[in-house]
PDB file of C-alpha atoms and ligand atoms in Angstrom:
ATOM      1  CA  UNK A   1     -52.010 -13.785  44.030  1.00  0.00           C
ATOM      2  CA  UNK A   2     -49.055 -14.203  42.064  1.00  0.00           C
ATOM      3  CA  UNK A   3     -47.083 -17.657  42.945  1.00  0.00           C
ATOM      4  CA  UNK A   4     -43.098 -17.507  42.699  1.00  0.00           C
ATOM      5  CA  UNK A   5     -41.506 -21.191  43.348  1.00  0.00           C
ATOM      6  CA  UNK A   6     -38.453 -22.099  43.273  1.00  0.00           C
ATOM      7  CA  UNK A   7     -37.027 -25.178  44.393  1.00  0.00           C
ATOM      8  CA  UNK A   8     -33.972 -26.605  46.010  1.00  0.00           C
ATOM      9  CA  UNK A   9     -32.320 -30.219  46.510  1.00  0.00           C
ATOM     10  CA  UNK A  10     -29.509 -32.114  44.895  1.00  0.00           C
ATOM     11  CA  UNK A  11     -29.353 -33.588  41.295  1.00  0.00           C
ATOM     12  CA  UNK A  12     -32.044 -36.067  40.175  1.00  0.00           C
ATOM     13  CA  UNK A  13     -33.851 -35.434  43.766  1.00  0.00           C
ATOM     14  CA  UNK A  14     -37.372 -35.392  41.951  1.00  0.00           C
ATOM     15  CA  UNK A  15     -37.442 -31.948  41.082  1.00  0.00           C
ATOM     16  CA  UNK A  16     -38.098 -32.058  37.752  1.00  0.00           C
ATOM     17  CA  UNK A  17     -40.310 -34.437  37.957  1.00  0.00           C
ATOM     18  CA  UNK A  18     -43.045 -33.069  40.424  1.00  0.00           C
ATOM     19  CA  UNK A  19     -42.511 -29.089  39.202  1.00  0.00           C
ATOM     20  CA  UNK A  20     -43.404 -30.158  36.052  1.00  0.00           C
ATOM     21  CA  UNK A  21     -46.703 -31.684  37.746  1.00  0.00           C
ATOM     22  CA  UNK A  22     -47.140 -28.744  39.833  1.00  0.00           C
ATOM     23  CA  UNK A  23     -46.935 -26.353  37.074  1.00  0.00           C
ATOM     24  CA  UNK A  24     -49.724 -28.012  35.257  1.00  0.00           C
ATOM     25  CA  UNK A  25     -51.365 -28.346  38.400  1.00  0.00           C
ATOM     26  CA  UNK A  26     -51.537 -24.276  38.555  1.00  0.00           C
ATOM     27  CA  UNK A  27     -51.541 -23.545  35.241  1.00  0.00           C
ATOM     28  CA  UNK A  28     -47.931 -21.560  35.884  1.00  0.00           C
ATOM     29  CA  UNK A  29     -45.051 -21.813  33.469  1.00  0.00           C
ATOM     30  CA  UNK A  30     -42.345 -24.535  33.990  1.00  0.00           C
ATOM     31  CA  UNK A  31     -38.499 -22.838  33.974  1.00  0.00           C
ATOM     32  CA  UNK A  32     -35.646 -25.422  34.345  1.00  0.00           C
ATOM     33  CA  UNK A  33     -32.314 -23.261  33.619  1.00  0.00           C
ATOM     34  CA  UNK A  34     -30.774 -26.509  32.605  1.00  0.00           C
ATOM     35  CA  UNK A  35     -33.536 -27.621  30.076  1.00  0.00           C
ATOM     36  CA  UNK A  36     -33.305 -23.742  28.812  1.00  0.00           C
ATOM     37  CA  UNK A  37     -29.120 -24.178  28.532  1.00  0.00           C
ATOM     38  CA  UNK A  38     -29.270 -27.590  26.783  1.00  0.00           C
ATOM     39  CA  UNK A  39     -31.665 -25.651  23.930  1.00  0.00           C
ATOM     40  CA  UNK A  40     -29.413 -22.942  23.253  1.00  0.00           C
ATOM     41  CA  UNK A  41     -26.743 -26.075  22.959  1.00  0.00           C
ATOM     42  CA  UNK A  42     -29.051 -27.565  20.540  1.00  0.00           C
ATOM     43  CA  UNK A  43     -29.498 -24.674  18.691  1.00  0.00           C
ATOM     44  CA  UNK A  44     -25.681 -23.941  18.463  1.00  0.00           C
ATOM     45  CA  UNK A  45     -25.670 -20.246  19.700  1.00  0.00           C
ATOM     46  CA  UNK A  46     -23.290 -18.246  21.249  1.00  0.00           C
ATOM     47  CA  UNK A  47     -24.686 -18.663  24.678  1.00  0.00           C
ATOM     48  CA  UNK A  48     -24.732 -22.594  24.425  1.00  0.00           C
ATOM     49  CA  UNK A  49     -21.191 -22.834  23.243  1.00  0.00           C
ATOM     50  CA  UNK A  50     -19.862 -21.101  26.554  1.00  0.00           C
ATOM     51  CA  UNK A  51     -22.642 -23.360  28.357  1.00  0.00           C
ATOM     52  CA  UNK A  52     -21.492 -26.584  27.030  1.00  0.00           C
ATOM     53  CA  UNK A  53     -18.001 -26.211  28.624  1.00  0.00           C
ATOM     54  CA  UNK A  54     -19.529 -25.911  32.215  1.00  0.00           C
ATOM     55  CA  UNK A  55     -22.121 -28.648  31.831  1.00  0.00           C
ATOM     56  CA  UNK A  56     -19.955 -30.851  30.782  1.00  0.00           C
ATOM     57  CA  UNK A  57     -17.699 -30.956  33.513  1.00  0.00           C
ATOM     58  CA  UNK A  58     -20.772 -30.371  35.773  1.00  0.00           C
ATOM     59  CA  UNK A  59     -19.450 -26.792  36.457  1.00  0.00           C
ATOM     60  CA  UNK A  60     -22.308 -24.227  37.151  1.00  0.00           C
ATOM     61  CA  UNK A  61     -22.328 -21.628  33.903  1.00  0.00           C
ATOM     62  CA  UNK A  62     -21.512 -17.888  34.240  1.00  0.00           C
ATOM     63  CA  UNK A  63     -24.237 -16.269  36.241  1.00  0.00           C
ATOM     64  CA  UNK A  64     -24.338 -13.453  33.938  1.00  0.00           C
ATOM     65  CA  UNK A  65     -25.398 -15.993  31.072  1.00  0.00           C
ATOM     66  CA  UNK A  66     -28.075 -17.539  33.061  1.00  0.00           C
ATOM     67  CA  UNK A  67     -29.234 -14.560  34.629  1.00  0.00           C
ATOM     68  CA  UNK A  68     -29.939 -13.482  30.846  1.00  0.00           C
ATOM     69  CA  UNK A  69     -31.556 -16.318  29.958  1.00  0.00           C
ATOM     70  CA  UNK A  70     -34.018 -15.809  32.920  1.00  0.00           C
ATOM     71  CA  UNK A  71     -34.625 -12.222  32.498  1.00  0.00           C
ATOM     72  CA  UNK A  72     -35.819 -12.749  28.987  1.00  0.00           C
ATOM     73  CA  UNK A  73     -37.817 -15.818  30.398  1.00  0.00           C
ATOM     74  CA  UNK A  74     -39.136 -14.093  32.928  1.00  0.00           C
ATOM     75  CA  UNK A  75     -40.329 -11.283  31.123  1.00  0.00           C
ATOM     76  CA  UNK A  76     -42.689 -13.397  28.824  1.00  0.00           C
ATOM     77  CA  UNK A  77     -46.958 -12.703  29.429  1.00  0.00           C
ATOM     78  CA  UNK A  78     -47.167 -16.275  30.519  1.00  0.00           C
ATOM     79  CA  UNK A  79     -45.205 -15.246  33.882  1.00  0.00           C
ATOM     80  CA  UNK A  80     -47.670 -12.873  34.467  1.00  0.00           C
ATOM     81  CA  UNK A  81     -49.542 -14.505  37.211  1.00  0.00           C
ATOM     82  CA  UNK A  82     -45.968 -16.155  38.506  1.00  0.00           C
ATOM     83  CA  UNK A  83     -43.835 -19.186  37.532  1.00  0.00           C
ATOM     84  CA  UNK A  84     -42.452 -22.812  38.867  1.00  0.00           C
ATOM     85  CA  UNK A  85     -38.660 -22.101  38.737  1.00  0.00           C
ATOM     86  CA  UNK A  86     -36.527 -25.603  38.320  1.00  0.00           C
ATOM     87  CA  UNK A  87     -33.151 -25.370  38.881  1.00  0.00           C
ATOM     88  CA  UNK A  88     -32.635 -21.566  39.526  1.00  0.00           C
ATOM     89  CA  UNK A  89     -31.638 -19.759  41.428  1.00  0.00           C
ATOM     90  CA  UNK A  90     -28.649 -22.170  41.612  1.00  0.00           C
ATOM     91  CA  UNK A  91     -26.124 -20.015  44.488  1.00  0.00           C
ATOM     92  CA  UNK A  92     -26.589 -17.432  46.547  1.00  0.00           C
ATOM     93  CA  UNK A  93     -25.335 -14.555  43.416  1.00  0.00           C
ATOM     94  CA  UNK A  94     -27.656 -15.830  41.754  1.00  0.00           C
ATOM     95  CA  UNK A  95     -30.513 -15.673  44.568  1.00  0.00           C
ATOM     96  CA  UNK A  96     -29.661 -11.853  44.631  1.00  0.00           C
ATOM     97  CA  UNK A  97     -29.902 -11.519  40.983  1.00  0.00           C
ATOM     98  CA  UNK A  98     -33.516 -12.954  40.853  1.00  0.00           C
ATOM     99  CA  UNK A  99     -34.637 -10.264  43.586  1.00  0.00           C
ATOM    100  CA  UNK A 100     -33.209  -7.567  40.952  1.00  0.00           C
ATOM    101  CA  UNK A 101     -34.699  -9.521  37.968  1.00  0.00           C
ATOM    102  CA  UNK A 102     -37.890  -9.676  39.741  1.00  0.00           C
ATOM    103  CA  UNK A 103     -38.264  -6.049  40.889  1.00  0.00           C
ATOM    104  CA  UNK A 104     -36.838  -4.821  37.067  1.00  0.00           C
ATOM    105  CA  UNK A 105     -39.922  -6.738  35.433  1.00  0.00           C
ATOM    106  CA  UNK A 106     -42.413  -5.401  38.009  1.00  0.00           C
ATOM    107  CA  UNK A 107     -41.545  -3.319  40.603  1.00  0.00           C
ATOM    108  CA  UNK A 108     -44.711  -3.491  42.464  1.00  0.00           C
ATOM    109  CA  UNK A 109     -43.562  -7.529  42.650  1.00  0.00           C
ATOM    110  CA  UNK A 110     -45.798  -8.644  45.858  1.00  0.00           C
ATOM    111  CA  UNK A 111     -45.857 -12.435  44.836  1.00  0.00           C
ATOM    112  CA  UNK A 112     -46.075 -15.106  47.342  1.00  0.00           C
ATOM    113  CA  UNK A 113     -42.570 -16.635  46.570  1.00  0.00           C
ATOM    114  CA  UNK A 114     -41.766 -19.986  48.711  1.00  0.00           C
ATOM    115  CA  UNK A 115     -38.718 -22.111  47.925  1.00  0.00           C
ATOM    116  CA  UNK A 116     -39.260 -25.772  48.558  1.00  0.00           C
ATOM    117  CA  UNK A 117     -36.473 -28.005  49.424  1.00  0.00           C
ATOM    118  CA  UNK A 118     -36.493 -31.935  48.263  1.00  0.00           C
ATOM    119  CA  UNK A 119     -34.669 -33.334  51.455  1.00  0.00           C
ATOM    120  CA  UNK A 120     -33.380 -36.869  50.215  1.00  0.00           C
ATOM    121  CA  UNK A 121     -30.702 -39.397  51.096  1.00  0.00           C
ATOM    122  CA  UNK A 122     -28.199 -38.145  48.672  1.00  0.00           C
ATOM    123  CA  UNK A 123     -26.651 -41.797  48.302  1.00  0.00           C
ATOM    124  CA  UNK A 124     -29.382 -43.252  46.319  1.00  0.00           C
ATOM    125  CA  UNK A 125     -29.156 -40.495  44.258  1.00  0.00           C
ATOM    126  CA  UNK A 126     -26.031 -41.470  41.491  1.00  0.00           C
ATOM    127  CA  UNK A 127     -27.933 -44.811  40.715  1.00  0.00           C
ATOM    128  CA  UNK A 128     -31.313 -42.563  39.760  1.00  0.00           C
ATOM    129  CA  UNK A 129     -28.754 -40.693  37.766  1.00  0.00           C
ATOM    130  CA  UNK A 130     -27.452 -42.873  35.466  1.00  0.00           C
ATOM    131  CA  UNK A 131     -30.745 -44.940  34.940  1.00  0.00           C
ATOM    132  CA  UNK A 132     -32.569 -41.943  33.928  1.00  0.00           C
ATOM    133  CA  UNK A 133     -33.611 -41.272  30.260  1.00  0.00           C
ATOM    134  CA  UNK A 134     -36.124 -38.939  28.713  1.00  0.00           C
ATOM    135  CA  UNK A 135     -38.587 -38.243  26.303  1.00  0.00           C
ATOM    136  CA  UNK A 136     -36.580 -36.518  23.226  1.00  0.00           C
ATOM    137  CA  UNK A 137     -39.856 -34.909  22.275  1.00  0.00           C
ATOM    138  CA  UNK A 138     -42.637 -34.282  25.141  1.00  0.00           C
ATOM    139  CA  UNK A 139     -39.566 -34.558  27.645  1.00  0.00           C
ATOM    140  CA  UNK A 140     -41.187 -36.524  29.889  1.00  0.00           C
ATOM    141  CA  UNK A 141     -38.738 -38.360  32.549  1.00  0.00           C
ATOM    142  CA  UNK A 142     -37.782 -42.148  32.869  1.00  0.00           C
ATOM    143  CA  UNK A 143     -35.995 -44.339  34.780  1.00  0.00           C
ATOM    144  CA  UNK A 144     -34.837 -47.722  33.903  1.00  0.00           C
ATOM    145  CA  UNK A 145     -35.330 -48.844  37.278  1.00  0.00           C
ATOM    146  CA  UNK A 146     -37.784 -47.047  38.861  1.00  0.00           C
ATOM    147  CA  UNK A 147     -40.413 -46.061  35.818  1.00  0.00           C
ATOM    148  CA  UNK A 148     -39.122 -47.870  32.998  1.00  0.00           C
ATOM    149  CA  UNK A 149     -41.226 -46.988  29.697  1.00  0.00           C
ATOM    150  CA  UNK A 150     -43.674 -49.706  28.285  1.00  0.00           C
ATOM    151  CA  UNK A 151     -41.467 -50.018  25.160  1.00  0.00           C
ATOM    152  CA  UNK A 152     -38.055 -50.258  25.601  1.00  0.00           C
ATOM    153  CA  UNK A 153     -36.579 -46.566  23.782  1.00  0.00           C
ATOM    154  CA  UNK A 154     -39.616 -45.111  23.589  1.00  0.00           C
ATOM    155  CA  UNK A 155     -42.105 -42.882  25.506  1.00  0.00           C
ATOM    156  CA  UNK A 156     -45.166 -43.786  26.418  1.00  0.00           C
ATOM    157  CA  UNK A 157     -46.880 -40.752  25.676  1.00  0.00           C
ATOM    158  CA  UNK A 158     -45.747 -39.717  22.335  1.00  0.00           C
ATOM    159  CA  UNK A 159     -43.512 -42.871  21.056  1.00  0.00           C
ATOM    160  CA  UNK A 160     -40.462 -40.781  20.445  1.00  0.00           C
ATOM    161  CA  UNK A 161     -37.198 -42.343  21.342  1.00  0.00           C
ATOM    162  CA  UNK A 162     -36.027 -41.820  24.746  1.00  0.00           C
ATOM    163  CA  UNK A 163     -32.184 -40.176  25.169  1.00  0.00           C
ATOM    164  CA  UNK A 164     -29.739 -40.377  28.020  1.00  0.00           C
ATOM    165  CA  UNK A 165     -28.727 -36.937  28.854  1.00  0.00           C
ATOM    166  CA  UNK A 166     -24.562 -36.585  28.112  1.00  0.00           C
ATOM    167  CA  UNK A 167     -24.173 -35.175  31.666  1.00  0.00           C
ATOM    168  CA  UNK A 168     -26.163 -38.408  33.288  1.00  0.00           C
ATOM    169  CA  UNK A 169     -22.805 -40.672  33.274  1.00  0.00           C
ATOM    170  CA  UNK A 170     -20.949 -41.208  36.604  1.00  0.00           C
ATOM    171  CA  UNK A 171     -17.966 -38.757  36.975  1.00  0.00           C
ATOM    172  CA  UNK A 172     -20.132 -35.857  35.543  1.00  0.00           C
ATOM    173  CA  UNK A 173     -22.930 -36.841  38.330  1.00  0.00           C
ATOM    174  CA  UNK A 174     -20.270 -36.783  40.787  1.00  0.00           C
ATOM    175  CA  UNK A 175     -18.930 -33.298  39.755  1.00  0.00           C
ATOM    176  CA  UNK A 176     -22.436 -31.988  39.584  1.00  0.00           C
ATOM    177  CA  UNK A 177     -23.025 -33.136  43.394  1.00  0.00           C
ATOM    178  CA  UNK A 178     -19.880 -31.397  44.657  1.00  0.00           C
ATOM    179  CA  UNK A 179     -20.924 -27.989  42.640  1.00  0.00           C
ATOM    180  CA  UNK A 180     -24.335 -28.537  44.569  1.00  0.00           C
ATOM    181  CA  UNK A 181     -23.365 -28.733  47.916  1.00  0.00           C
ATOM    182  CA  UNK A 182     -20.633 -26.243  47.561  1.00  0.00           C
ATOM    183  CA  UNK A 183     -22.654 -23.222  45.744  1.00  0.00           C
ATOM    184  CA  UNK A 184     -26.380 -24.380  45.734  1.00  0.00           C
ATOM    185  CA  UNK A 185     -27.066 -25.897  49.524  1.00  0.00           C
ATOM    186  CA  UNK A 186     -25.927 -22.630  51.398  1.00  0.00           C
ATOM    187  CA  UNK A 187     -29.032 -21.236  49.966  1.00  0.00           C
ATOM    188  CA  UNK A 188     -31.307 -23.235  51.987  1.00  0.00           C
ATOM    189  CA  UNK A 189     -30.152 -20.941  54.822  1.00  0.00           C
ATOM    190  CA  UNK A 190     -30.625 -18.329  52.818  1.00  0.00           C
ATOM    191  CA  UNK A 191     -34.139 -18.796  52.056  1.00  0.00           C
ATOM    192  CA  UNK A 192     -34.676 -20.121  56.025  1.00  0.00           C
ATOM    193  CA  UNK A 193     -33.329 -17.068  57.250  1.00  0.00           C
ATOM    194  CA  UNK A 194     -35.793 -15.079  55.440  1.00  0.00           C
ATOM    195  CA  UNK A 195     -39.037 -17.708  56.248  1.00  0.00           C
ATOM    196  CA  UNK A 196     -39.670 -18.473  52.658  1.00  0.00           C
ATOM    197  CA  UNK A 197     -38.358 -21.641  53.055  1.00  0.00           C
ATOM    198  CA  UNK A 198     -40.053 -25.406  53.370  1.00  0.00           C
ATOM    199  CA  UNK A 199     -38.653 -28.606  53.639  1.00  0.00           C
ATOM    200  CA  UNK A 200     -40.509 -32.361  52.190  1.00  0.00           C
ATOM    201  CA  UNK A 201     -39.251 -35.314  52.725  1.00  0.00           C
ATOM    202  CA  UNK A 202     -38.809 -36.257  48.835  1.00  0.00           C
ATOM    203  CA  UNK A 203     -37.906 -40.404  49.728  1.00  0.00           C
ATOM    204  CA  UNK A 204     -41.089 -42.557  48.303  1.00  0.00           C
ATOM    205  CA  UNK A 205     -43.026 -42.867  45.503  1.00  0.00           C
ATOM    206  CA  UNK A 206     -44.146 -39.787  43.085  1.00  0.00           C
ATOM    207  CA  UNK A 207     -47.297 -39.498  44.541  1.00  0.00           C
ATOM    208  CA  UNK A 208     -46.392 -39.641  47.876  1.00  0.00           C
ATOM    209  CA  UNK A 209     -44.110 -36.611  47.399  1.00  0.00           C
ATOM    210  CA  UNK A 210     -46.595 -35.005  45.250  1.00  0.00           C
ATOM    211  CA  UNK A 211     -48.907 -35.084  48.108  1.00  0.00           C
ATOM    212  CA  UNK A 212     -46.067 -33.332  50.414  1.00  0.00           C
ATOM    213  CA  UNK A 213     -45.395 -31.041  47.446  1.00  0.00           C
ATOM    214  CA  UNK A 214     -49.144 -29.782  46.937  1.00  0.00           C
ATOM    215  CA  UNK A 215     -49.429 -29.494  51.002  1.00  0.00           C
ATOM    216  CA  UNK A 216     -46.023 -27.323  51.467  1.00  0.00           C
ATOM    217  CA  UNK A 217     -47.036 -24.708  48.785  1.00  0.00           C
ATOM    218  CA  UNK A 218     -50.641 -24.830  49.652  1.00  0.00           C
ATOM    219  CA  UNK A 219     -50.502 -23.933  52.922  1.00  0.00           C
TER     220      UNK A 219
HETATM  221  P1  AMP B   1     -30.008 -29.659  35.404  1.00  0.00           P
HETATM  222  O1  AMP B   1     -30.746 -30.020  34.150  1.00  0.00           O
HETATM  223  O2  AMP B   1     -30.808 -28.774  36.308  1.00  0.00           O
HETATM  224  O3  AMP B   1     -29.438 -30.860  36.114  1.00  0.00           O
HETATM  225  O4  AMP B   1     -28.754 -28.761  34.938  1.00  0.00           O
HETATM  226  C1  AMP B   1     -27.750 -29.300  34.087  1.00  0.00           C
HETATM  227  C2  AMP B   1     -26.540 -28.392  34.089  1.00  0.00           C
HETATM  228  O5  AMP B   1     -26.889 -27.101  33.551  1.00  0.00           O
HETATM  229  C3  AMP B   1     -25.940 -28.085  35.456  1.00  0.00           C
HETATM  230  O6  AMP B   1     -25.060 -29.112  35.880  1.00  0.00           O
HETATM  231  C4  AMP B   1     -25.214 -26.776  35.180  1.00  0.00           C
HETATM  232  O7  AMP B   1     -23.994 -26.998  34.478  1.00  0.00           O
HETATM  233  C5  AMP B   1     -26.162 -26.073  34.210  1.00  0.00           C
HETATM  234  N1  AMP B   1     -27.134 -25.210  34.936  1.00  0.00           N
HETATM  235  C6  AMP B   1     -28.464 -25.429  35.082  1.00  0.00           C
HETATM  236  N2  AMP B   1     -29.026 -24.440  35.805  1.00  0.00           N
HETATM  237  C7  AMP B   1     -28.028 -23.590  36.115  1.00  0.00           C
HETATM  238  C8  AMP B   1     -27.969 -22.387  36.868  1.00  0.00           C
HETATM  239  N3  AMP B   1     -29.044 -21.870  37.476  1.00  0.00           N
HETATM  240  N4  AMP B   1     -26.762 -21.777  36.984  1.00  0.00           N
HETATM  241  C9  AMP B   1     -25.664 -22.279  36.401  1.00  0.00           C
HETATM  242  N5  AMP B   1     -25.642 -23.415  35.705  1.00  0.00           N
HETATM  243  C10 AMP B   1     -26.814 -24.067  35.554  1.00  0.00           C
END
């Protein structure tokens, strides 16, 4: 049956992290809106000039711009048998959108779709933040702390320098919490309301939370 994840919690709570796992883990494509956004910044288009504005003041970006992005993501033959969604739906607009989205690209849509929340002290959360680097190539995540790479700068995978993102400082991290619990958290009554939703305890290490991960969608 077709799988539909998405996933809820506050910034740097693990998502990306463990969806990336679980999407090799089912063979499902891996969709993180922000990963998506920072591309089209990359890239220099249209869409990642207006996007730069908002992420850099740790503003969410115009639901009609994401919403496009997703659409066309969404419509790809990979999603076919479902997708790990990081990072949207993002409030609860954008919840509603993905129910359109969803019935536009099939309408026969009978996935099983589950949203998983990362439930996590959100005070150790600022330090993971500005520790964290990545893998400029592979994107694989770091933290200085926590999983520091074998060679200082460099990934242990694929030896390409590791970057800091330019929204991982401080007051950005700060701004990015109060956009999350003012637009993103009412959507984990959202989701409860409608019994799609479950909770794991996200504190511990990776595989501890992997093994809460693989139970809650399993099940
Ligand atoms: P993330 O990589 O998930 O931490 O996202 C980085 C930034 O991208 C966020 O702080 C937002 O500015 C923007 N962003 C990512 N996903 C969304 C979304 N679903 N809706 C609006 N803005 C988003």
């Amino acid at each position: 049956m077709k799988k539909e994840l998405i996933f809820l919690g506050p910034p740097a709570c693990g998502k990306g992290t463990q969806t990336t796992r679980l999407a090799k883990h089912f063979g499902l494509p891996h969709i993180d809106t922000g990963s998506l956004l920072r591309a089209e910044i990359a890239n220099g288009t249209e869409k990642g000039k207006i996007a730069k504005s908002y992420i850099d003041k740790g503003n969410l970006v115009p639901v009609e711009l994401v919403g496009s992005i997703i659409k066309d993501r969404l419509s790809r033959d990979d999603c076919k048998n479902g997708y790990i969604l990081d990072g949207y739906p993002r409030s609860l607009e954008q919840a509603e959108m993905l129910i359109n989205i969803n019935k536009e690209i099939d309408k026969d849509n009978d996935a099983d779709f589950r949203a998983i929340y990362f439930d996590i002290d959100p005070d150790i959360l600022i330090s993971r933040i500005v520790n964290r680097r990545s893998c400029s190539n592979c994107g694989e995540i770091y933290n200085l702390k926590y999983k520091p790479p074998k060679v200082e700068g460099k990934c242990d995978i694929c030896s390409s320098p590791l970057t800091q993102r330019k929204d991982d400082n401080e007051e950005t991290a700060k701004a990015r919490f109060e956009t999350y619990y003012r637009e993103t958290h009412p959507l984990f009554d959202y989701y409860n309301d409608k019994k799609v939703l479950k909770s794991i305890d996200a504190s511990g290490s990776i595989d501890e939370v992997w093994e809460r991960l693989l139970k809650a969608v399993e099940d």
